[in-house]
Short mmCIF file of C-alpha atoms and ligand atoms in Angstrom, two decimals:
data_model
loop_
_atom_site.label_atom_id
_atom_site.label_comp_id
_atom_site.label_asym_id
_atom_site.label_seq_id
_atom_site.Cartn_x
_atom_site.Cartn_y
_atom_site.Cartn_z
CA MET A 1482 28.17 -14.14 -31.66
CA THR A 1483 27.60 -14.67 -35.17
CA HIS A 1484 24.18 -15.77 -36.43
CA GLU A 1485 25.48 -19.02 -37.58
CA GLN A 1486 27.04 -19.95 -34.10
CA ALA A 1487 24.10 -18.66 -32.26
CA SER A 1488 21.84 -20.81 -34.69
CA GLU A 1489 24.05 -23.65 -33.70
CA LEU A 1490 23.24 -23.19 -29.91
CA LEU A 1491 19.68 -22.54 -29.95
CA ALA A 1492 18.48 -25.89 -29.33
CA ALA A 1493 20.17 -26.31 -26.62
CA PHE A 1494 19.41 -22.51 -25.43
CA ALA A 1495 16.12 -23.51 -25.41
CA LEU A 1496 16.59 -26.57 -23.38
CA HIS A 1497 18.68 -24.18 -20.73
CA ALA A 1498 21.53 -26.59 -21.35
CA LEU A 1499 24.09 -23.82 -22.10
CA ASP A 1500 26.40 -23.12 -19.67
CA ARG A 1501 26.38 -19.11 -18.25
CA ASP A 1502 28.69 -17.37 -20.79
CA GLU A 1503 27.13 -19.17 -24.00
CA THR A 1504 23.51 -18.17 -22.48
CA ARG A 1505 24.81 -14.79 -22.13
CA ALA A 1506 25.98 -14.56 -25.57
CA VAL A 1507 23.21 -16.16 -27.45
CA SER A 1508 20.46 -13.80 -25.32
CA ALA A 1509 22.79 -10.66 -26.85
CA HIS A 1510 22.47 -12.08 -30.24
CA MET A 1511 18.62 -12.42 -29.95
CA ARG A 1512 17.71 -9.20 -29.51
CA SER A 1513 18.95 -8.26 -33.14
CA CYS A 1514 18.29 -10.98 -35.08
CA ALA A 1515 14.40 -11.95 -35.84
CA GLU A 1516 15.29 -15.19 -37.36
CA CYS A 1517 16.89 -16.36 -34.20
CA GLN A 1518 13.71 -14.95 -32.49
CA LEU A 1519 11.48 -17.15 -34.67
CA GLU A 1520 13.39 -20.18 -34.15
CA LEU A 1521 13.69 -19.54 -30.41
CA ALA A 1522 9.63 -19.11 -30.49
CA LEU A 1523 9.33 -22.69 -32.25
CA LEU A 1524 11.46 -24.67 -29.98
CA GLN A 1525 10.00 -23.29 -26.73
CA GLU A 1526 6.62 -24.57 -28.21
CA VAL A 1527 8.61 -28.19 -28.11
CA THR A 1528 10.15 -27.68 -24.29
CA GLY A 1529 6.63 -26.15 -23.44
CA GLN A 1530 5.53 -29.14 -24.40
CA LEU A 1531 7.84 -31.33 -22.67
CA GLY A 1532 7.00 -29.35 -19.62
CA SER A 1533 3.71 -30.02 -19.75
CA ALA A 1534 3.85 -34.18 -20.11
CA VAL A 1535 5.54 -34.44 -16.88
CA ARG A 1536 2.80 -35.95 -14.32
CA GLN A 1537 0.69 -33.54 -12.75
CA VAL A 1538 0.46 -32.93 -9.44
CA SER A 1539 -1.74 -30.70 -7.36
CA PRO A 1540 0.63 -28.17 -5.82
CA PRO A 1541 0.01 -27.55 -1.75
CA PRO A 1542 -2.51 -25.24 -0.65
CA GLY A 1543 0.11 -23.03 1.14
CA LEU A 1544 1.82 -22.28 -2.01
CA ARG A 1545 -0.89 -20.08 -3.19
CA GLU A 1546 -1.05 -17.80 -0.39
CA ALA A 1547 2.95 -17.31 0.04
CA VAL A 1548 3.07 -16.21 -3.98
CA LEU A 1549 0.10 -13.80 -3.25
CA ALA A 1550 1.45 -12.55 0.09
CA GLY A 1551 4.59 -12.17 -1.61
CA ILE A 1552 3.78 -9.93 -4.61
CA GLN A 1553 1.55 -7.82 -2.09
CA LYS A 1554 4.84 -7.08 -0.58
CA ARG A 1555 6.42 -6.24 -3.89
CA GLN A 1556 3.14 -4.39 -5.35
CA ASN A 1557 3.15 -0.13 -5.21
CA VAL A 1558 6.86 -0.23 -4.59
CA ILE A 1559 9.25 -1.72 -7.65
CA GLN A 1560 11.39 -2.17 -4.28
CA LEU A 1561 10.15 0.95 -2.32
CA GLN A 1562 12.18 1.03 1.07
CA ARG A 1563 10.77 0.86 4.17
CA GLY A 1564 11.43 4.19 6.36
CA TRP A 1565 13.65 5.88 3.63
CA ALA A 1566 12.36 9.16 4.64
CA VAL A 1567 13.54 8.74 8.15
CA SER A 1568 16.98 10.09 9.38
CA LEU A 1569 18.36 10.79 6.25
CA ALA A 1570 18.52 14.25 6.37
CA ALA A 1571 22.24 14.58 6.61
CA ALA A 1572 22.95 11.89 4.06
CA ALA A 1573 20.34 13.49 1.77
CA ALA A 1574 21.80 17.06 2.07
CA LEU A 1575 25.18 16.10 0.75
CA LEU A 1576 23.88 14.37 -1.75
CA LEU A 1577 22.02 17.37 -3.19
CA LEU A 1578 25.20 19.05 -2.74
CA VAL A 1579 26.70 16.17 -4.94
CA LEU A 1580 23.71 16.50 -7.27
CA ALA A 1581 24.24 19.99 -7.80
CA ALA A 1582 28.06 19.50 -9.05
CA LEU A 1583 26.64 16.58 -11.20
CA GLY A 1584 28.52 15.84 -14.31
CA VAL A 1585 32.04 17.28 -13.84
CA SER A 1586 33.81 15.80 -10.80
CA LEU A 1587 31.08 13.29 -9.48
CA SER A 1588 32.68 10.15 -9.31
CA ARG A 1589 35.63 11.72 -7.59
CA GLN A 1590 33.49 13.35 -4.72
CA LEU A 1591 31.47 10.39 -4.38
CA THR A 1592 34.55 8.25 -3.70
CA ALA A 1593 35.12 10.45 -0.72
CA LEU A 1594 31.94 10.47 0.33
CA SER A 1595 30.86 6.98 0.25
CA ALA A 1596 33.05 5.74 3.36
CA ARG A 1597 31.15 7.76 5.29
CA LEU A 1598 27.49 7.55 4.28
CA THR A 1599 26.78 4.09 5.06
CA ALA A 1600 23.22 4.27 5.22
CA GLN A 1601 23.10 5.73 1.81
CA GLU A 1602 25.63 3.48 0.05
CA GLN A 1603 23.24 2.28 -2.81
CA VAL A 1604 22.41 5.51 -3.61
CA LEU A 1605 25.85 6.98 -3.77
CA ALA A 1606 27.40 3.78 -5.41
CA LEU A 1607 24.76 4.67 -8.39
CA LEU A 1608 25.56 7.71 -8.56
CA ALA A 1609 29.31 7.21 -8.62
CA ALA A 1610 28.51 4.50 -11.61
CA PRO A 1611 29.79 6.17 -15.10
CA THR A 1612 26.97 5.33 -16.64
CA ALA A 1613 24.69 7.11 -14.17
CA ARG A 1614 22.19 9.64 -15.88
CA SER A 1615 20.50 12.37 -14.13
CA VAL A 1616 17.14 14.37 -14.81
CA SER A 1617 15.23 17.19 -13.56
CA LEU A 1618 11.69 16.82 -13.02
CA THR A 1619 9.45 19.71 -13.97
CA GLY A 1620 5.81 21.14 -14.30
CA SER A 1621 3.17 22.77 -12.77
CA VAL A 1622 4.48 23.10 -9.19
CA THR A 1623 7.82 24.55 -8.23
CA ALA A 1624 9.95 21.92 -6.67
CA ALA A 1625 13.78 20.89 -6.50
CA VAL A 1626 13.07 17.05 -7.73
CA ARG A 1627 15.58 14.91 -9.75
CA PHE A 1628 15.63 11.58 -10.71
CA VAL A 1629 18.83 9.71 -11.32
CA TYR A 1630 19.37 6.58 -12.22
CA ASP A 1631 21.95 3.84 -13.75
CA PRO A 1632 20.18 1.87 -16.90
CA ASP A 1633 22.88 -0.73 -16.60
CA ARG A 1634 22.39 -1.66 -13.18
CA GLY A 1635 18.42 -0.83 -13.05
CA ARG A 1636 18.92 0.97 -9.62
CA GLY A 1637 17.71 4.43 -9.23
CA ALA A 1638 16.43 7.09 -6.61
CA LEU A 1639 14.31 10.05 -6.38
CA VAL A 1640 15.72 12.70 -4.63
CA VAL A 1641 13.20 15.54 -3.47
CA SER A 1642 14.27 18.59 -1.57
CA ASP A 1643 11.84 20.78 -2.16
CA LEU A 1644 7.91 20.22 -3.00
CA ARG A 1645 5.07 21.47 -0.91
CA ASP A 1646 2.90 19.60 1.18
CA PRO A 1647 -0.01 17.83 -0.76
CA GLY A 1648 -2.67 18.13 2.19
CA ARG A 1649 -3.47 15.43 4.62
CA GLU A 1650 -5.62 13.48 2.56
CA PHE A 1651 -3.34 13.11 -0.45
CA VAL A 1652 0.21 11.52 -1.04
CA TYR A 1653 2.33 11.84 -4.10
CA GLN A 1654 2.82 9.13 -6.20
CA LEU A 1655 6.31 8.00 -8.50
CA TRP A 1656 5.21 6.90 -11.68
CA LEU A 1657 7.30 4.74 -13.94
CA ILE A 1658 6.38 5.10 -17.86
CA ALA A 1659 6.08 2.48 -20.30
CA GLY A 1660 5.34 3.45 -23.69
CA THR A 1661 1.38 4.25 -23.03
CA GLN A 1662 1.18 2.55 -19.70
CA PRO A 1663 2.13 4.11 -16.24
CA GLU A 1664 3.33 1.67 -13.30
CA SER A 1665 3.22 2.92 -9.86
CA ALA A 1666 6.80 3.30 -7.99
CA GLY A 1667 5.73 4.14 -4.82
CA VAL A 1668 4.09 7.03 -2.82
CA PHE A 1669 5.59 9.49 -0.62
CA ARG A 1670 5.29 12.44 1.31
CA PRO A 1671 7.82 15.57 1.68
CA ALA A 1672 9.22 15.93 4.93
CA PRO A 1673 9.20 19.71 6.09
CA GLY A 1674 12.77 21.35 5.79
CA GLN A 1675 14.36 17.92 4.91
CA PRO A 1676 15.46 16.59 1.56
CA ILE A 1677 14.08 12.84 1.16
CA VAL A 1678 15.59 9.97 -0.79
CA LEU A 1679 13.68 7.19 -2.58
CA PRO A 1680 15.46 4.39 -3.99
CA LEU A 1681 13.99 2.12 -6.57
CA ALA A 1682 15.23 -0.80 -8.94
CA ALA A 1683 13.60 -1.21 -12.18
CA ASP A 1684 14.32 -2.26 -15.56
CA PHE A 1685 14.98 1.73 -17.11
CA SER A 1686 15.08 0.63 -20.61
CA ARG A 1687 11.25 -0.20 -20.57
CA TYR A 1688 10.63 3.27 -19.49
CA GLN A 1689 10.47 7.04 -21.37
CA ALA A 1690 9.19 8.82 -18.56
CA VAL A 1691 8.88 9.41 -14.70
CA ALA A 1692 6.27 11.34 -13.47
CA ILE A 1693 4.54 12.38 -9.99
CA SER A 1694 0.96 13.12 -9.66
CA VAL A 1695 -0.96 13.61 -6.59
CA GLU A 1696 -3.12 10.85 -5.31
CA ARG A 1697 -5.46 9.68 -2.47
CA ALA A 1698 -3.66 8.95 0.97
CA PRO A 1699 -2.35 6.33 2.21
CA SER A 1700 -1.60 4.30 -0.55
CA GLY A 1701 -2.04 6.06 -3.69
CA ALA A 1702 -3.95 4.87 -7.00
CA PRO A 1703 -3.21 1.65 -8.98
CA GLN A 1704 -3.28 4.03 -12.32
CA PRO A 1705 -2.87 7.94 -11.82
CA THR A 1706 -5.85 9.57 -11.35
CA THR A 1707 -5.01 13.15 -12.03
CA THR A 1708 -2.67 14.87 -14.12
CA PRO A 1709 0.96 14.73 -13.18
CA VAL A 1710 2.20 17.62 -11.51
CA LEU A 1711 5.83 16.71 -12.30
CA LEU A 1712 7.53 15.06 -15.37
CA GLY A 1713 10.69 14.02 -16.53
CA LYS A 1714 11.72 12.24 -19.54
CA LEU A 1715 14.58 9.22 -19.21
CA MET B 648 6.61 21.69 -22.41
CA ARG B 649 6.57 18.43 -24.74
CA THR B 650 4.48 16.78 -22.17
CA GLY B 651 1.37 16.50 -23.94
CA ALA B 652 1.29 13.19 -25.19
CA SER B 653 2.12 11.56 -22.02
CA LEU B 654 -0.17 13.52 -19.97
CA ALA B 655 -2.96 12.20 -22.07
CA VAL B 656 -1.92 8.81 -21.83
CA VAL B 657 -1.82 8.76 -18.24
CA GLU B 658 -5.22 9.91 -17.63
CA ARG B 659 -6.61 6.90 -19.29
CA PRO B 660 -8.36 4.92 -16.90
CA PHE B 661 -7.45 1.70 -15.49
CA ARG B 662 -9.36 -0.90 -18.11
CA PRO B 663 -10.26 -4.29 -16.44
CA ARG B 664 -12.56 -4.95 -18.77
CA ALA B 665 -10.15 -5.29 -21.86
CA VAL B 666 -10.34 -9.05 -21.56
CA GLU B 667 -13.99 -9.50 -21.65
CA TRP B 668 -13.98 -7.38 -24.75
CA GLU B 669 -11.72 -9.65 -26.28
CA MET B 670 -13.58 -12.93 -25.13
CA GLU B 671 -16.75 -11.55 -26.76
CA ARG B 672 -15.10 -11.23 -30.04
CA GLY B 673 -14.17 -14.70 -29.93
CA ALA B 674 -10.42 -14.24 -29.00
CA THR B 675 -8.50 -17.66 -28.41
CA GLN B 676 -7.31 -18.91 -25.14
CA ALA B 677 -3.73 -18.24 -26.22
CA ASP B 678 -4.73 -14.36 -26.65
CA HIS B 679 -6.61 -14.12 -23.53
CA GLU B 680 -3.43 -15.64 -21.74
CA ALA B 681 -0.84 -12.89 -23.60
CA THR B 682 -3.77 -10.24 -22.44
CA LEU B 683 -3.07 -11.82 -18.61
CA LEU B 684 0.52 -11.24 -18.88
CA ALA B 685 0.00 -7.63 -20.27
CA GLN B 686 -1.87 -7.03 -17.27
CA ILE B 687 0.16 -8.58 -15.12
CA ALA B 688 2.89 -6.52 -16.72
CA ARG B 689 0.73 -3.56 -15.40
CA ARG B 690 0.87 -4.82 -12.10
CA ASP B 691 -2.79 -5.99 -11.92
CA ALA B 692 -3.15 -8.51 -9.16
CA THR B 693 -6.31 -10.00 -10.18
CA ALA B 694 -4.81 -11.00 -13.41
CA PHE B 695 -2.30 -12.58 -11.46
CA GLU B 696 -4.44 -14.62 -9.48
CA THR B 697 -6.15 -15.91 -12.56
CA LEU B 698 -2.54 -16.59 -13.95
CA TYR B 699 -1.58 -18.59 -10.96
CA ASP B 700 -4.71 -20.63 -11.25
CA ARG B 701 -3.99 -21.53 -14.39
CA TYR B 702 -0.50 -22.55 -14.23
CA SER B 703 0.21 -23.47 -10.80
CA ARG B 704 -0.43 -27.11 -11.54
CA ALA B 705 2.16 -27.29 -14.60
CA VAL B 706 5.05 -25.05 -12.86
CA TYR B 707 4.53 -26.82 -9.99
CA SER B 708 4.69 -30.34 -11.39
CA LEU B 709 7.38 -29.76 -13.25
CA ALA B 710 9.56 -28.24 -10.64
CA LEU B 711 8.72 -31.46 -8.93
CA ARG B 712 9.74 -33.74 -11.61
CA LEU B 713 13.28 -32.06 -11.70
CA LEU B 714 14.11 -31.54 -8.09
CA GLY B 715 12.66 -34.57 -6.88
CA ASN B 716 11.47 -32.74 -3.48
CA PRO B 717 8.10 -31.18 -2.81
CA GLN B 718 9.75 -29.08 -0.31
CA ALA B 719 12.47 -27.75 -2.70
CA ALA B 720 9.81 -27.52 -5.73
CA GLN B 721 7.30 -25.39 -3.52
CA GLU B 722 10.34 -23.02 -3.11
CA VAL B 723 11.24 -22.98 -6.46
CA ALA B 724 7.29 -22.49 -7.77
CA GLN B 725 7.03 -19.63 -5.44
CA GLU B 726 10.19 -18.01 -6.91
CA ILE B 727 9.02 -18.64 -10.79
CA PHE B 728 5.62 -16.80 -9.82
CA LEU B 729 7.23 -14.06 -8.17
CA HIS B 730 9.47 -13.73 -11.31
CA ILE B 731 6.20 -13.87 -13.31
CA TRP B 732 4.83 -10.88 -11.64
CA ARG B 733 7.80 -8.97 -12.10
CA GLY B 734 8.72 -9.73 -15.54
CA ALA B 735 5.35 -9.90 -17.42
CA GLY B 736 6.54 -7.36 -19.50
CA GLU B 737 9.36 -9.00 -21.06
CA PHE B 738 6.66 -11.40 -22.50
CA ILE B 739 6.38 -10.56 -26.26
CA PRO B 740 3.08 -11.92 -27.77
CA THR B 741 4.45 -11.90 -31.28
CA ARG B 742 7.23 -14.41 -30.03
CA GLY B 743 5.60 -17.55 -29.11
CA SER B 744 2.62 -18.40 -26.92
CA ALA B 745 2.15 -17.24 -23.04
CA ARG B 746 2.12 -21.13 -22.32
CA SER B 747 5.57 -21.69 -23.35
CA TRP B 748 6.70 -18.49 -21.79
CA VAL B 749 5.85 -19.46 -18.57
CA LEU B 750 6.95 -23.02 -18.76
CA SER B 751 10.08 -22.05 -20.26
CA LEU B 752 10.50 -19.41 -17.27
CA ALA B 753 9.50 -22.10 -14.60
CA HIS B 754 11.96 -24.72 -16.42
CA HIS B 755 15.11 -21.99 -16.42
CA ARG B 756 14.79 -21.12 -12.64
CA THR B 757 14.16 -25.06 -11.86
CA VAL B 758 17.24 -25.74 -13.43
CA ASP B 759 18.92 -22.88 -11.84
CA ALA B 760 18.02 -24.16 -8.63
CA LEU B 761 18.94 -27.90 -9.53
CA ARG B 762 22.35 -26.73 -10.23
CA ARG B 763 22.67 -24.55 -7.03
CA GLN B 764 21.56 -27.93 -5.12
CA ARG B 765 24.24 -29.84 -7.03
CA VAL B 766 26.96 -27.50 -6.53
CA ARG B 767 26.39 -27.93 -2.63
CA ALA B 768 26.16 -31.85 -2.78
CA VAL B 769 29.45 -31.85 -4.63
CA GLU B 770 27.86 -34.66 -7.27
CA PRO B 771 30.48 -36.31 -8.80
CA LEU B 772 29.63 -35.79 -12.12
CA ALA B 773 32.26 -37.21 -15.05
CA GLU B 774 33.01 -40.03 -12.11
CA GLY B 775 29.46 -41.17 -11.54
CA ASP B 776 27.38 -43.63 -12.86
CA LEU B 777 29.82 -45.54 -14.89
CA GLY B 778 28.37 -48.93 -14.86
CA ALA B 779 25.22 -47.34 -15.71
CA GLY B 780 26.15 -46.15 -19.15
CA GLY B 781 26.24 -42.26 -17.50
CA GLY B 782 22.49 -41.35 -18.05
CA ALA B 783 20.43 -44.64 -18.63
CA ASP B 784 18.68 -44.30 -15.21
CA VAL B 785 17.56 -40.70 -15.35
CA VAL B 786 16.45 -41.53 -18.97
CA ASP B 787 14.41 -44.39 -17.70
CA GLN B 788 13.15 -42.77 -14.35
CA ALA B 789 12.01 -39.49 -16.72
CA LEU B 790 10.35 -41.61 -19.23
CA ARG B 791 8.34 -43.12 -16.81
CA GLY B 792 7.30 -39.83 -15.33
CA ILE B 793 5.74 -38.52 -18.52
CA GLU B 794 2.21 -38.93 -19.05
CA GLY B 795 1.56 -36.85 -22.18
CA ALA B 796 0.96 -39.54 -24.81
CA THR B 797 1.85 -37.18 -27.86
CA VAL B 798 4.97 -35.93 -26.41
CA ARG B 799 6.01 -39.63 -25.31
CA SER B 800 5.55 -41.32 -28.57
CA ALA B 801 7.16 -38.42 -30.24
CA LEU B 802 10.15 -38.75 -28.13
CA MET B 803 9.98 -42.66 -29.01
CA THR B 804 10.75 -41.61 -32.78
CA LEU B 805 13.92 -40.30 -31.75
CA SER B 806 17.15 -42.15 -32.00
CA PRO B 807 18.23 -43.69 -28.69
CA GLU B 808 21.14 -41.35 -28.38
CA GLN B 809 19.20 -38.01 -29.34
CA ARG B 810 16.52 -39.05 -26.32
CA GLU B 811 19.42 -39.85 -23.91
CA ALA B 812 21.02 -36.32 -24.83
CA ILE B 813 17.44 -34.31 -24.87
CA VAL B 814 15.93 -35.92 -21.64
CA LEU B 815 19.07 -35.26 -19.80
CA ALA B 816 19.26 -31.66 -20.51
CA TYR B 817 15.78 -31.01 -20.13
CA TYR B 818 14.16 -33.44 -17.31
CA GLY B 819 17.95 -34.01 -15.86
CA GLY B 820 19.14 -30.05 -15.71
CA TYR B 821 22.61 -30.97 -17.39
CA THR B 822 24.45 -29.22 -19.83
CA GLN B 823 25.62 -30.34 -23.01
CA GLN B 824 29.16 -29.93 -21.65
CA GLU B 825 28.05 -32.21 -18.44
CA ILE B 826 26.37 -34.66 -20.66
CA ALA B 827 29.21 -35.15 -22.48
CA ASN B 828 31.42 -35.63 -19.28
CA ARG B 829 28.63 -37.93 -17.93
CA LEU B 830 28.45 -40.13 -20.96
CA ARG B 831 32.28 -39.93 -21.94
CA ILE B 832 31.57 -38.57 -25.45
CA PRO B 833 32.68 -35.61 -27.43
CA LEU B 834 30.69 -32.35 -26.71
CA GLY B 835 30.36 -31.80 -30.30
CA THR B 836 28.80 -35.30 -30.34
CA VAL B 837 25.84 -34.29 -27.94
CA LYS B 838 25.55 -30.79 -29.78
CA THR B 839 24.62 -33.01 -32.86
CA ARG B 840 22.06 -35.23 -31.07
CA ILE B 841 20.54 -32.20 -29.12
CA ARG B 842 19.88 -30.16 -32.53
CA ASP B 843 18.87 -33.12 -34.52
CA GLY B 844 16.55 -34.29 -31.96
CA MET B 845 14.83 -31.23 -31.15
CA GLN B 846 14.55 -30.35 -34.92
CA ARG B 847 12.84 -33.90 -35.31
CA LEU B 848 10.55 -33.33 -32.20
CA ARG B 849 9.56 -29.72 -33.77
CA VAL B 850 8.34 -31.55 -36.37
CA GLN B 851 6.15 -33.91 -34.38
CA LEU B 852 5.20 -31.66 -31.68
CA VAL B 853 4.71 -28.30 -33.65
CA HIS B 854 1.42 -27.82 -35.26
CA GLY B 855 0.90 -26.35 -38.59
CA GLU B 856 4.52 -26.14 -38.98
CA GLU B 857 5.91 -27.19 -42.54
CA GLU B 858 8.77 -29.83 -42.25
CA ARG B 859 11.72 -27.96 -43.46
CA ARG B 860 14.04 -30.11 -45.18
ZN1 LIG C 1378 20.46 -15.13 -35.58
#
């Protein structure tokens, strides 16, 4: 979409009065056009006032609790899936074989595998994506830890096959690092002799690195309190 | 290893006091709200509660105005706040105020919900409302629900056609194409009314902005 076309549609875009395709096209243009960004900011001041002008009504008291309970569930996770470390041994071992061969015939192997590995469908689909990338995490401890992600679909997984036990009082915590700011992506413990997979969903374009630090059990920390033991650049 | 920079960064402690510091220096309300969103992007639940308390009324009222049903409004409001929690990092302070970002997100989600509702109800858009002129009742109803005097009088400076198009779009949740169908006028006409009407509202409502033509 050209600047002229986008600029014609900006008022309707601010009113959310475009159809899906037009909305997508204008959004795409907007990312690289400072003039349209400024114009939209002004138009959104207008729509913001339209929105603020309606009769004000107090929400039901239950809303606050529901909202806060909703974010509690998401906190510390960026979608950490419960039970992810349980009974995945077989699936994860296969995944690791696949990972070892990463880059070459990955998508073909995965097509064959995915039919049998329903429990790991998501991760496998992720790996099979042509846009998927894989980084190895390295640092001060010996470990076989990889982070696989598909930036286009915002899906990723940490695959841990060999990492020493952090001790009873501690857990490992995974961080996504945006600029100067680490964000928690969940905590985990390695399972002895058994690989584990930690799937997550996030907008990976926002992050430059993934890191793992040792934090207090059971739930880790809101921000890292120790130097990361492993780090990988996205 | 090239981890030096990141490691130094990572060890920086959590800073819940940043807001106070800015407030002491006379930061504006808008700066404060932008700071709140930045904290929420870093998963600060306390900042989120503050933002909720500041905006829940505005967000719920807007959803209720568009959806007309308290149960649906509550569901959408909940969805909106979860979006804010997850998407606060997408707010860019140099591109507008926190308030307009929140309300724009709220409007977008509410309009989506409204359109889902309409698909389920299979509302006969093009065929309906023939006698009523296609939008008159929606416009009247919406105007009655507007309590902000500034916005109300700004809307009254528009031509009736511009006002109708903008009210149907913003408070009715209709796309330009749906408005054209509903009013039985060419799409190009709707586009022109919306563009000119919004331009006019902008001159009236956005402070410190010079008229540009
Ligand atoms: Zn442009």
